Coordinates of C-alpha atoms in Angstrom, one line a residue:
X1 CA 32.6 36.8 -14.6
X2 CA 29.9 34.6 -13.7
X3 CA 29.7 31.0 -14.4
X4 CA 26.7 29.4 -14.9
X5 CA 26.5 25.5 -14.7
X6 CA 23.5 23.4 -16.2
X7 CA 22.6 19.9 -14.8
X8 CA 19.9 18.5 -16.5
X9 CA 18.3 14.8 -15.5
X10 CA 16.5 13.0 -17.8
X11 CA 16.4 10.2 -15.4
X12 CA 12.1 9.2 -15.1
X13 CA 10.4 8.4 -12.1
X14 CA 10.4 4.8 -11.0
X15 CA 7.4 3.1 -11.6
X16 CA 4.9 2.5 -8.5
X17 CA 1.6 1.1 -8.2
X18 CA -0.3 3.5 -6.0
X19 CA -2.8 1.8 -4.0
X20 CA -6.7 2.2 -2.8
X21 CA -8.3 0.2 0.1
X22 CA -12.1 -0.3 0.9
X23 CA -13.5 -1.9 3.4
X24 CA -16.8 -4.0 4.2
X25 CA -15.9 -5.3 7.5
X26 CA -16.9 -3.2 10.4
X27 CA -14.8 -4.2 12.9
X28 CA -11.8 -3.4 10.7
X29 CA -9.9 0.0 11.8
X30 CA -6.8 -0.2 9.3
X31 CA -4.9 -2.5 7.1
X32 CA -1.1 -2.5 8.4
X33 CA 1.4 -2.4 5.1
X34 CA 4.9 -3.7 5.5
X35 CA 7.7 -4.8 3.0
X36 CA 10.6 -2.9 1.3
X37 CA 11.4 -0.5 3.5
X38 CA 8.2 0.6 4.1
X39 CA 5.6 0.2 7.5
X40 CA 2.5 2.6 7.2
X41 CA -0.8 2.0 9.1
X42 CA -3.8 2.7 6.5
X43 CA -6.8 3.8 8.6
X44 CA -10.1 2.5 6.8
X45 CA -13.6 3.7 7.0
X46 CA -16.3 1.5 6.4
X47 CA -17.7 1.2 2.9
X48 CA -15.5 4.3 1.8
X49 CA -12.2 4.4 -0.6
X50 CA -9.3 5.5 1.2
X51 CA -5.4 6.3 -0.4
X52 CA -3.3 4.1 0.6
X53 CA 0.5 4.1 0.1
X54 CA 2.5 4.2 -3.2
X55 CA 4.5 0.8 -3.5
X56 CA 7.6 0.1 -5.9
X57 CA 7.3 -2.4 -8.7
X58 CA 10.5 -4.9 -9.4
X59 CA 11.6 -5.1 -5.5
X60 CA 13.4 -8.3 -3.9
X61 CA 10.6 -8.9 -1.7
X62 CA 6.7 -8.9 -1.8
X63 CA 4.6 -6.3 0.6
X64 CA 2.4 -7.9 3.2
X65 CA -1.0 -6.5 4.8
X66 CA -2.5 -7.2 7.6
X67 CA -6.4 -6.3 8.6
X68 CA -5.8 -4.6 11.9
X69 CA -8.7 -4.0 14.4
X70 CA -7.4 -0.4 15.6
X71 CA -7.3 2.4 13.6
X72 CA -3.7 3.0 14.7
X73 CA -2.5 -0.5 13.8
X74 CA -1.6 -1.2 17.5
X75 CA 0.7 -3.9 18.0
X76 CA -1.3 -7.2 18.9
X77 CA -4.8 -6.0 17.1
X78 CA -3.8 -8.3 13.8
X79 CA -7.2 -9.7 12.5
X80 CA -6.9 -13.8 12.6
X81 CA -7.1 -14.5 8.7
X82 CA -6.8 -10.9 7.4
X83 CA -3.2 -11.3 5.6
X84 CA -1.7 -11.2 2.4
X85 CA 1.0 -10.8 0.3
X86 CA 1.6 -9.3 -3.2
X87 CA 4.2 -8.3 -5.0
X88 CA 4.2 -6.1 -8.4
X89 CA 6.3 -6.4 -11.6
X90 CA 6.1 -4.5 -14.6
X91 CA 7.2 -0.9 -16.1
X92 CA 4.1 1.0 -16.0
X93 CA 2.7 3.4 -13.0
X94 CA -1.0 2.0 -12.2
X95 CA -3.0 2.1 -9.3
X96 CA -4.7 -0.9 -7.5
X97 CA -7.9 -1.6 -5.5
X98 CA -7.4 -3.4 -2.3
X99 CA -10.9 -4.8 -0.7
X100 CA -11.5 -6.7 2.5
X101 CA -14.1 -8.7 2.9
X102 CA -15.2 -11.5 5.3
X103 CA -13.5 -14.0 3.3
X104 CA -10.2 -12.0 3.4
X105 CA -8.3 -9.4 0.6
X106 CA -9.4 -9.0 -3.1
X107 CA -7.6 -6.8 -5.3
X108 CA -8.0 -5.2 -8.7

Protein backbone atom coordinates (compact mmCIF):
# COMPACT_ATOMS: atom_id res chain seq x y z
CA UNK A 1 0.00 0.00 0.00
CA UNK A 2 1.27 3.30 -0.70
CA UNK A 3 0.72 6.37 1.30
CA UNK A 4 0.61 9.46 -0.08
CA UNK A 5 0.98 12.65 2.16
CA UNK A 6 -0.08 16.33 1.05
CA UNK A 7 1.50 19.47 2.64
CA UNK A 8 0.24 22.34 1.26
CA UNK A 9 1.53 26.10 2.41
CA UNK A 10 -0.49 28.87 1.91
CA UNK A 11 1.95 30.89 3.70
CA UNK A 12 2.79 34.28 1.10
CA UNK A 13 6.03 35.68 0.51
CA UNK A 14 7.23 38.32 2.82
CA UNK A 15 7.02 41.63 1.49
CA UNK A 16 10.41 43.31 0.14
CA UNK A 17 11.18 46.38 -1.50
CA UNK A 18 13.54 45.44 -4.35
CA UNK A 19 15.97 48.08 -5.05
CA UNK A 20 17.64 50.06 -8.22
CA UNK A 21 20.74 52.34 -7.93
CA UNK A 22 22.06 54.95 -10.62
CA UNK A 23 24.72 56.88 -10.46
CA UNK A 24 25.94 60.44 -11.62
CA UNK A 25 29.22 60.56 -9.83
CA UNK A 26 32.17 59.23 -11.67
CA UNK A 27 34.38 58.52 -9.23
CA UNK A 28 31.81 56.26 -7.56
CA UNK A 29 32.54 52.30 -8.17
CA UNK A 30 29.66 50.84 -5.78
CA UNK A 31 27.34 51.70 -3.06
CA UNK A 32 28.10 49.18 0.02
CA UNK A 33 24.48 48.01 1.60
CA UNK A 34 24.54 46.77 5.21
CA UNK A 35 21.72 46.14 7.84
CA UNK A 36 19.61 43.06 8.78
CA UNK A 37 21.60 40.47 8.13
CA UNK A 38 22.58 41.50 4.96
CA UNK A 39 26.26 43.11 3.50
CA UNK A 40 26.34 43.14 -0.46
CA UNK A 41 28.69 45.46 -2.51
CA UNK A 42 26.40 47.04 -5.50
CA UNK A 43 28.91 47.75 -8.35
CA UNK A 44 27.56 50.98 -10.25
CA UNK A 45 28.14 52.22 -13.72
CA UNK A 46 28.02 55.61 -14.50
CA UNK A 47 24.73 57.04 -15.74
CA UNK A 48 23.27 53.38 -16.02
CA UNK A 49 20.43 51.49 -13.72
CA UNK A 50 21.78 48.71 -11.98
CA UNK A 51 19.69 45.83 -9.61
CA UNK A 52 20.53 46.18 -6.46
CA UNK A 53 19.55 43.88 -3.54
CA UNK A 54 15.94 42.91 -2.37
CA UNK A 55 15.50 44.40 1.35
CA UNK A 56 12.79 43.28 4.00
CA UNK A 57 10.07 45.66 5.05
CA UNK A 58 9.00 45.76 8.97
CA UNK A 59 12.74 44.88 10.30
CA UNK A 60 14.19 46.16 13.85
CA UNK A 61 16.75 48.08 12.27
CA UNK A 62 17.15 50.46 9.23
CA UNK A 63 19.70 49.48 6.15
CA UNK A 64 22.68 51.83 5.63
CA UNK A 65 24.61 52.68 2.30
CA UNK A 66 27.57 53.84 1.71
CA UNK A 67 29.02 55.37 -1.76
CA UNK A 68 32.24 53.39 -2.10
CA UNK A 69 35.06 54.44 -4.48
CA UNK A 70 35.99 50.71 -5.55
CA UNK A 71 33.94 48.70 -7.43
CA UNK A 72 34.60 45.92 -4.89
CA UNK A 73 33.56 48.00 -1.92
CA UNK A 74 37.18 47.61 -0.40
CA UNK A 75 37.40 48.32 3.07
CA UNK A 76 38.64 51.96 3.69
CA UNK A 77 37.30 53.36 0.00
CA UNK A 78 33.94 54.84 1.95
CA UNK A 79 33.15 58.25 0.07
CA UNK A 80 33.27 61.23 2.80
CA UNK A 81 29.49 62.31 2.77
CA UNK A 82 28.03 59.44 0.69
CA UNK A 83 25.82 57.74 3.59
CA UNK A 84 22.44 56.99 4.38
CA UNK A 85 20.05 55.21 6.13
CA UNK A 86 16.43 54.00 5.32
CA UNK A 87 14.32 51.79 6.61
CA UNK A 88 10.90 50.45 4.89
CA UNK A 89 7.46 49.76 6.49
CA UNK A 90 4.42 48.64 4.93
CA UNK A 91 2.77 45.36 3.39
CA UNK A 92 3.13 45.76 -0.20
CA UNK A 93 6.25 44.41 -2.52
CA UNK A 94 7.59 47.66 -4.46
CA UNK A 95 10.72 48.52 -5.81
CA UNK A 96 12.72 51.77 -5.13
CA UNK A 97 15.21 54.01 -7.06
CA UNK A 98 18.37 54.83 -5.29
CA UNK A 99 20.38 57.98 -6.99
CA UNK A 100 23.73 59.41 -6.00
CA UNK A 101 24.46 62.58 -6.82
CA UNK A 102 27.10 65.23 -5.65
CA UNK A 103 24.97 66.36 -3.00
CA UNK A 104 24.55 62.72 -1.67
CA UNK A 105 21.51 59.82 -2.01
CA UNK A 106 17.93 60.54 -3.42
CA UNK A 107 15.45 57.93 -3.62
CA UNK A 108 12.11 57.30 -5.16
Amino acid sequence: MLLLALVSSSAQAEPMISTKFISIVERAGAVLVVGNGLQTCVPLRYKRSVPGPNLKLNTPDNYQFYAMSTANCQPGTAMAGFYTTLGFQGENSATITIGLSNSGFSYR
